[in-house]
Amino acid sequence: MTGSLVGADETLFRIVEAMAETGPMGVTEVANRLELTKSTAHRHLQTMAAHGYAVNEDGTYRLSHQWFHVGTTVKSRQPFYLASRSALKTLAERTGSTAWCAIEERGKLMFVDGAGANPTHNPDLLLGDWSSITQTAAGKAILAHLTEDRVAEIVGQKAADERYAAADLRTELEYVRSRGYAINQGEDISGIYAIGMPVVVAGEVFGSLSVASPTDDLVTEDREPVLDALSAAVDRVAKNLSG
């Protein structure tokens, strides 16, 4: 696979990732950080600017909002996101917690939508970021309904969280399957507790819905009201996807 990659494209993506992590960068900074010649760094930055993917501000380059446009376009074509929007808002209102819509891709978990106004768990803070698939209720709910081969593939990747031994994870996923939902108690983000359920239609796992709260009442007290709300939301989304 590596032999078929295009070196220039690899360099370009390294520059994009560096700028996304660091912020605006000059030619020298890009060259030094990525061990490139200044001429190579300059050519790539100029190419990005010429195509509208970077903005040159007095010799310092930043990523443009063209990336936002691309991301929004990808999101708007995601069937699970579209099918979940209204159900997610209702879920947040019924539970009084932050509600999430998450997908798995390349062995990682991404929250693609969120609803709720909890100031300690603002949905905007996590949307679009990659999260642990083995430490989140949303991720474990998805994993529990993938094939054993796919789970083994994901756990074997660096994207999977190494705190789980394969046997421990397998046991937990069996438990998730048997009860129909997954929980996390601060494993992913300290002080945040969550319950998640998968959305499965005709054997295909589209993603998961989850609710999260900064109090452990969500997972330690009577869960039935939250589980009922989650189940209703999942059924609604599954119906939207089936229609």
PDB file of N, CA and C in Angstrom, residues 104-164:
ATOM      1  N   GLU A 104     -18.685   5.417  13.176  1.00  0.00           N
ATOM      2  CA  GLU A 104     -17.350   4.792  13.159  1.00  0.00           C
ATOM      3  C   GLU A 104     -16.795   4.871  11.754  1.00  0.00           C
ATOM      4  N   GLU A 105     -15.542   5.249  11.656  1.00  0.00           N
ATOM      5  CA  GLU A 105     -14.869   5.277  10.359  1.00  0.00           C
ATOM      6  C   GLU A 105     -13.394   4.982  10.575  1.00  0.00           C
ATOM      7  N   ARG A 106     -12.881   4.015   9.813  1.00  0.00           N
ATOM      8  CA  ARG A 106     -11.467   3.634   9.898  1.00  0.00           C
ATOM      9  C   ARG A 106     -11.047   3.291  11.330  1.00  0.00           C
ATOM     10  N   GLY A 107     -11.964   2.684  12.076  1.00  0.00           N
ATOM     11  CA  GLY A 107     -11.637   2.256  13.425  1.00  0.00           C
ATOM     12  C   GLY A 107     -11.656   3.356  14.458  1.00  0.00           C
ATOM     13  N   LYS A 108     -12.144   4.530  14.068  1.00  0.00           N
ATOM     14  CA  LYS A 108     -12.223   5.646  15.001  1.00  0.00           C
ATOM     15  C   LYS A 108     -13.675   6.079  15.148  1.00  0.00           C
ATOM     16  N   LEU A 109     -13.935   6.846  16.198  1.00  0.00           N
ATOM     17  CA  LEU A 109     -15.279   7.342  16.453  1.00  0.00           C
ATOM     18  C   LEU A 109     -15.316   8.850  16.250  1.00  0.00           C
ATOM     19  N   MET A 110     -16.355   9.329  15.572  1.00  0.00           N
ATOM     20  CA  MET A 110     -16.542  10.771  15.424  1.00  0.00           C
ATOM     21  C   MET A 110     -17.975  11.147  15.787  1.00  0.00           C
ATOM     22  N   PHE A 111     -18.100  12.185  16.608  1.00  0.00           N
ATOM     23  CA  PHE A 111     -19.408  12.751  16.908  1.00  0.00           C
ATOM     24  C   PHE A 111     -19.739  13.741  15.801  1.00  0.00           C
ATOM     25  N   VAL A 112     -20.768  13.454  15.022  1.00  0.00           N
ATOM     26  CA  VAL A 112     -21.104  14.298  13.872  1.00  0.00           C
ATOM     27  C   VAL A 112     -22.232  15.275  14.165  1.00  0.00           C
ATOM     28  N   ASP A 113     -22.919  15.089  15.294  1.00  0.00           N
ATOM     29  CA  ASP A 113     -23.956  16.041  15.677  1.00  0.00           C
ATOM     30  C   ASP A 113     -24.201  15.928  17.173  1.00  0.00           C
ATOM     31  N   GLY A 114     -24.666  17.021  17.755  1.00  0.00           N
ATOM     32  CA  GLY A 114     -24.960  17.049  19.177  1.00  0.00           C
ATOM     33  C   GLY A 114     -26.072  18.031  19.461  1.00  0.00           C
ATOM     34  N   ALA A 115     -26.775  17.818  20.565  1.00  0.00           N
ATOM     35  CA  ALA A 115     -27.861  18.717  20.945  1.00  0.00           C
ATOM     36  C   ALA A 115     -27.902  18.820  22.458  1.00  0.00           C
ATOM     37  N   GLY A 116     -28.255  19.995  22.948  1.00  0.00           N
ATOM     38  CA  GLY A 116     -28.321  20.221  24.386  1.00  0.00           C
ATOM     39  C   GLY A 116     -27.585  21.486  24.752  1.00  0.00           C
ATOM     40  N   ALA A 117     -27.883  22.001  25.923  1.00  0.00           N
ATOM     41  CA  ALA A 117     -27.305  23.283  26.326  1.00  0.00           C
ATOM     42  C   ALA A 117     -26.532  23.187  27.629  1.00  0.00           C
ATOM     43  N   ASN A 118     -26.018  22.008  27.946  1.00  0.00           N
ATOM     44  CA  ASN A 118     -25.247  21.852  29.174  1.00  0.00           C
ATOM     45  C   ASN A 118     -23.910  22.570  29.025  1.00  0.00           C
ATOM     46  N   PRO A 119     -23.654  23.633  29.795  1.00  0.00           N
ATOM     47  CA  PRO A 119     -22.432  24.419  29.598  1.00  0.00           C
ATOM     48  C   PRO A 119     -21.149  23.661  29.896  1.00  0.00           C
ATOM     49  N   THR A 120     -21.236  22.585  30.689  1.00  0.00           N
ATOM     50  CA  THR A 120     -20.031  21.824  31.001  1.00  0.00           C
ATOM     51  C   THR A 120     -19.741  20.747  29.968  1.00  0.00           C
ATOM     52  N   HIS A 121     -20.658  20.567  29.025  1.00  0.00           N
ATOM     53  CA  HIS A 121     -20.466  19.529  28.005  1.00  0.00           C
ATOM     54  C   HIS A 121     -21.047  20.023  26.692  1.00  0.00           C
ATOM     55  N   ASN A 122     -20.541  21.145  26.237  1.00  0.00           N
ATOM     56  CA  ASN A 122     -21.031  21.802  25.029  1.00  0.00           C
ATOM     57  C   ASN A 122     -20.778  20.930  23.806  1.00  0.00           C
ATOM     58  N   PRO A 123     -21.822  20.578  23.049  1.00  0.00           N
ATOM     59  CA  PRO A 123     -21.627  19.730  21.867  1.00  0.00           C
ATOM     60  C   PRO A 123     -20.602  20.281  20.888  1.00  0.00           C
ATOM     61  N   ASP A 124     -20.536  21.606  20.766  1.00  0.00           N
ATOM     62  CA  ASP A 124     -19.620  22.200  19.795  1.00  0.00           C
ATOM     63  C   ASP A 124     -18.158  21.879  20.093  1.00  0.00           C
ATOM     64  N   LEU A 125     -17.859  21.504  21.344  1.00  0.00           N
ATOM     65  CA  LEU A 125     -16.474  21.243  21.723  1.00  0.00           C
ATOM     66  C   LEU A 125     -15.956  19.922  21.170  1.00  0.00           C
ATOM     67  N   LEU A 126     -16.853  19.012  20.837  1.00  0.00           N
ATOM     68  CA  LEU A 126     -16.430  17.682  20.389  1.00  0.00           C
ATOM     69  C   LEU A 126     -16.789  17.371  18.942  1.00  0.00           C
ATOM     70  N   LEU A 127     -17.696  18.130  18.358  1.00  0.00           N
ATOM     71  CA  LEU A 127     -18.130  17.819  17.001  1.00  0.00           C
ATOM     72  C   LEU A 127     -16.960  17.851  16.029  1.00  0.00           C
ATOM     73  N   GLY A 128     -16.852  16.783  15.244  1.00  0.00           N
ATOM     74  CA  GLY A 128     -15.797  16.726  14.247  1.00  0.00           C
ATOM     75  C   GLY A 128     -14.469  16.211  14.747  1.00  0.00           C
ATOM     76  N   ASP A 129     -14.344  15.995  16.055  1.00  0.00           N
ATOM     77  CA  ASP A 129     -13.098  15.450  16.593  1.00  0.00           C
ATOM     78  C   ASP A 129     -13.188  13.925  16.658  1.00  0.00           C
ATOM     79  N   TRP A 130     -12.034  13.289  16.542  1.00  0.00           N
ATOM     80  CA  TRP A 130     -11.989  11.839  16.703  1.00  0.00           C
ATOM     81  C   TRP A 130     -11.930  11.513  18.189  1.00  0.00           C
ATOM     82  N   SER A 131     -12.701  10.515  18.611  1.00  0.00           N
ATOM     83  CA  SER A 131     -12.738  10.101  20.011  1.00  0.00           C
ATOM     84  C   SER A 131     -12.430   8.614  20.115  1.00  0.00           C
ATOM     85  N   SER A 132     -12.157   8.174  21.330  1.00  0.00           N
ATOM     86  CA  SER A 132     -11.865   6.762  21.563  1.00  0.00           C
ATOM     87  C   SER A 132     -13.103   5.911  21.299  1.00  0.00           C
ATOM     88  N   ILE A 133     -12.941   4.879  20.530  1.00  0.00           N
ATOM     89  CA  ILE A 133     -14.080   4.005  20.242  1.00  0.00           C
ATOM     90  C   ILE A 133     -14.273   2.955  21.328  1.00  0.00           C
ATOM     91  N   THR A 134     -13.238   2.720  22.156  1.00  0.00           N
ATOM     92  CA  THR A 134     -13.353   1.718  23.210  1.00  0.00           C
ATOM     93  C   THR A 134     -13.624   2.323  24.579  1.00  0.00           C
ATOM     94  N   GLN A 135     -13.555   3.637  24.698  1.00  0.00           N
ATOM     95  CA  GLN A 135     -13.772   4.275  25.996  1.00  0.00           C
ATOM     96  C   GLN A 135     -15.040   5.109  26.051  1.00  0.00           C
ATOM     97  N   THR A 136     -15.798   5.144  24.980  1.00  0.00           N
ATOM     98  CA  THR A 136     -17.041   5.913  24.950  1.00  0.00           C
ATOM     99  C   THR A 136     -18.236   4.978  24.840  1.00  0.00           C
ATOM    100  N   ALA A 137     -19.342   5.393  25.446  1.00  0.00           N
ATOM    101  CA  ALA A 137     -20.565   4.605  25.322  1.00  0.00           C
ATOM    102  C   ALA A 137     -20.996   4.520  23.865  1.00  0.00           C
ATOM    103  N   ALA A 138     -20.846   5.634  23.149  1.00  0.00           N
ATOM    104  CA  ALA A 138     -21.211   5.656  21.727  1.00  0.00           C
ATOM    105  C   ALA A 138     -20.384   4.653  20.932  1.00  0.00           C
ATOM    106  N   GLY A 139     -19.089   4.609  21.209  1.00  0.00           N
ATOM    107  CA  GLY A 139     -18.198   3.712  20.488  1.00  0.00           C
ATOM    108  C   GLY A 139     -18.438   2.253  20.815  1.00  0.00           C
ATOM    109  N   LYS A 140     -18.609   1.951  22.097  1.00  0.00           N
ATOM    110  CA  LYS A 140     -18.829   0.562  22.494  1.00  0.00           C
ATOM    111  C   LYS A 140     -20.173   0.034  21.986  1.00  0.00           C
ATOM    112  N   ALA A 141     -21.164   0.918  21.907  1.00  0.00           N
ATOM    113  CA  ALA A 141     -22.460   0.497  21.366  1.00  0.00           C
ATOM    114  C   ALA A 141     -22.328   0.073  19.909  1.00  0.00           C
ATOM    115  N   ILE A 142     -21.492   0.789  19.167  1.00  0.00           N
ATOM    116  CA  ILE A 142     -21.250   0.432  17.765  1.00  0.00           C
ATOM    117  C   ILE A 142     -20.434  -0.851  17.669  1.00  0.00           C
ATOM    118  N   LEU A 143     -19.332  -0.909  18.405  1.00  0.00           N
ATOM    119  CA  LEU A 143     -18.444  -2.076  18.351  1.00  0.00           C
ATOM    120  C   LEU A 143     -19.182  -3.375  18.651  1.00  0.00           C
ATOM    121  N   ALA A 144     -20.086  -3.315  19.609  1.00  0.00           N
ATOM    122  CA  ALA A 144     -20.787  -4.527  20.041  1.00  0.00           C
ATOM    123  C   ALA A 144     -21.622  -5.148  18.933  1.00  0.00           C
ATOM    124  N   HIS A 145     -21.912  -4.394  17.891  1.00  0.00           N
ATOM    125  CA  HIS A 145     -22.775  -4.907  16.826  1.00  0.00           C
ATOM    126  C   HIS A 145     -22.063  -5.028  15.482  1.00  0.00           C
ATOM    127  N   LEU A 146     -20.750  -4.897  15.497  1.00  0.00           N
ATOM    128  CA  LEU A 146     -19.955  -5.172  14.306  1.00  0.00           C
ATOM    129  C   LEU A 146     -19.562  -6.644  14.300  1.00  0.00           C
ATOM    130  N   THR A 147     -19.099  -7.139  13.179  1.00  0.00           N
ATOM    131  CA  THR A 147     -18.666  -8.533  13.109  1.00  0.00           C
ATOM    132  C   THR A 147     -17.406  -8.728  13.941  1.00  0.00           C
ATOM    133  N   GLU A 148     -17.170  -9.958  14.363  1.00  0.00           N
ATOM    134  CA  GLU A 148     -15.983 -10.251  15.168  1.00  0.00           C
ATOM    135  C   GLU A 148     -14.706  -9.903  14.410  1.00  0.00           C
ATOM    136  N   ASP A 149     -14.701 -10.164  13.116  1.00  0.00           N
ATOM    137  CA  ASP A 149     -13.518  -9.842  12.310  1.00  0.00           C
ATOM    138  C   ASP A 149     -13.267  -8.342  12.285  1.00  0.00           C
ATOM    139  N   ARG A 150     -14.343  -7.572  12.146  1.00  0.00           N
ATOM    140  CA  ARG A 150     -14.189  -6.117  12.104  1.00  0.00           C
ATOM    141  C   ARG A 150     -13.720  -5.579  13.455  1.00  0.00           C
ATOM    142  N   VAL A 151     -14.258  -6.104  14.540  1.00  0.00           N
ATOM    143  CA  VAL A 151     -13.827  -5.677  15.875  1.00  0.00           C
ATOM    144  C   VAL A 151     -12.353  -5.994  16.080  1.00  0.00           C
ATOM    145  N   ALA A 152     -11.938  -7.197  15.671  1.00  0.00           N
ATOM    146  CA  ALA A 152     -10.535  -7.585  15.808  1.00  0.00           C
ATOM    147  C   ALA A 152      -9.637  -6.660  15.004  1.00  0.00           C
ATOM    148  N   GLU A 153     -10.099  -6.280  13.822  1.00  0.00           N
ATOM    149  CA  GLU A 153      -9.336  -5.365  12.974  1.00  0.00           C
ATOM    150  C   GLU A 153      -9.189  -4.001  13.640  1.00  0.00           C
ATOM    151  N   ILE A 154     -10.284  -3.498  14.213  1.00  0.00           N
ATOM    152  CA  ILE A 154     -10.255  -2.186  14.856  1.00  0.00           C
ATOM    153  C   ILE A 154      -9.376  -2.200  16.098  1.00  0.00           C
ATOM    154  N   VAL A 155      -9.546  -3.214  16.928  1.00  0.00           N
ATOM    155  CA  VAL A 155      -8.772  -3.292  18.168  1.00  0.00           C
ATOM    156  C   VAL A 155      -7.285  -3.440  17.869  1.00  0.00           C
ATOM    157  N   GLY A 156      -6.976  -4.056  16.742  1.00  0.00           N
ATOM    158  CA  GLY A 156      -5.577  -4.222  16.366  1.00  0.00           C
ATOM    159  C   GLY A 156      -4.936  -2.966  15.831  1.00  0.00           C
ATOM    160  N   GLN A 157      -5.737  -1.946  15.531  1.00  0.00           N
ATOM    161  CA  GLN A 157      -5.194  -0.704  14.999  1.00  0.00           C
ATOM    162  C   GLN A 157      -4.716   0.197  16.130  1.00  0.00           C
ATOM    163  N   LYS A 158      -3.840   1.107  15.793  1.00  0.00           N
ATOM    164  CA  LYS A 158      -3.385   2.081  16.775  1.00  0.00           C
ATOM    165  C   LYS A 158      -4.525   2.998  17.194  1.00  0.00           C
ATOM    166  N   ALA A 159      -5.570   3.084  16.339  1.00  0.00           N
ATOM    167  CA  ALA A 159      -6.705   3.946  16.661  1.00  0.00           C
ATOM    168  C   ALA A 159      -7.455   3.436  17.882  1.00  0.00           C
ATOM    169  N   ALA A 160      -7.374   2.125  18.136  1.00  0.00           N
ATOM    170  CA  ALA A 160      -8.067   1.569  19.287  1.00  0.00           C
ATOM    171  C   ALA A 160      -7.290   1.891  20.556  1.00  0.00           C
ATOM    172  N   ASP A 161      -8.000   1.969  21.672  1.00  0.00           N
ATOM    173  CA  ASP A 161      -7.359   2.336  22.925  1.00  0.00           C
ATOM    174  C   ASP A 161      -6.662   1.130  23.539  1.00  0.00           C
ATOM    175  N   GLU A 162      -5.397   1.263  23.879  1.00  0.00           N
ATOM    176  CA  GLU A 162      -4.604   0.134  24.322  1.00  0.00           C
ATOM    177  C   GLU A 162      -4.878  -0.270  25.771  1.00  0.00           C
ATOM    178  N   ARG A 163      -5.707   0.502  26.475  1.00  0.00           N
ATOM    179  CA  ARG A 163      -5.979   0.146  27.863  1.00  0.00           C
ATOM    180  C   ARG A 163      -6.822  -1.125  27.963  1.00  0.00           C
ATOM    181  N   TYR A 164      -7.451  -1.507  26.874  1.00  0.00           N
ATOM    182  CA  TYR A 164      -8.272  -2.702  26.869  1.00  0.00           C
ATOM    183  C   TYR A 164      -7.498  -3.886  26.306  1.00  0.00           C
TER     184      TYR A 164
END
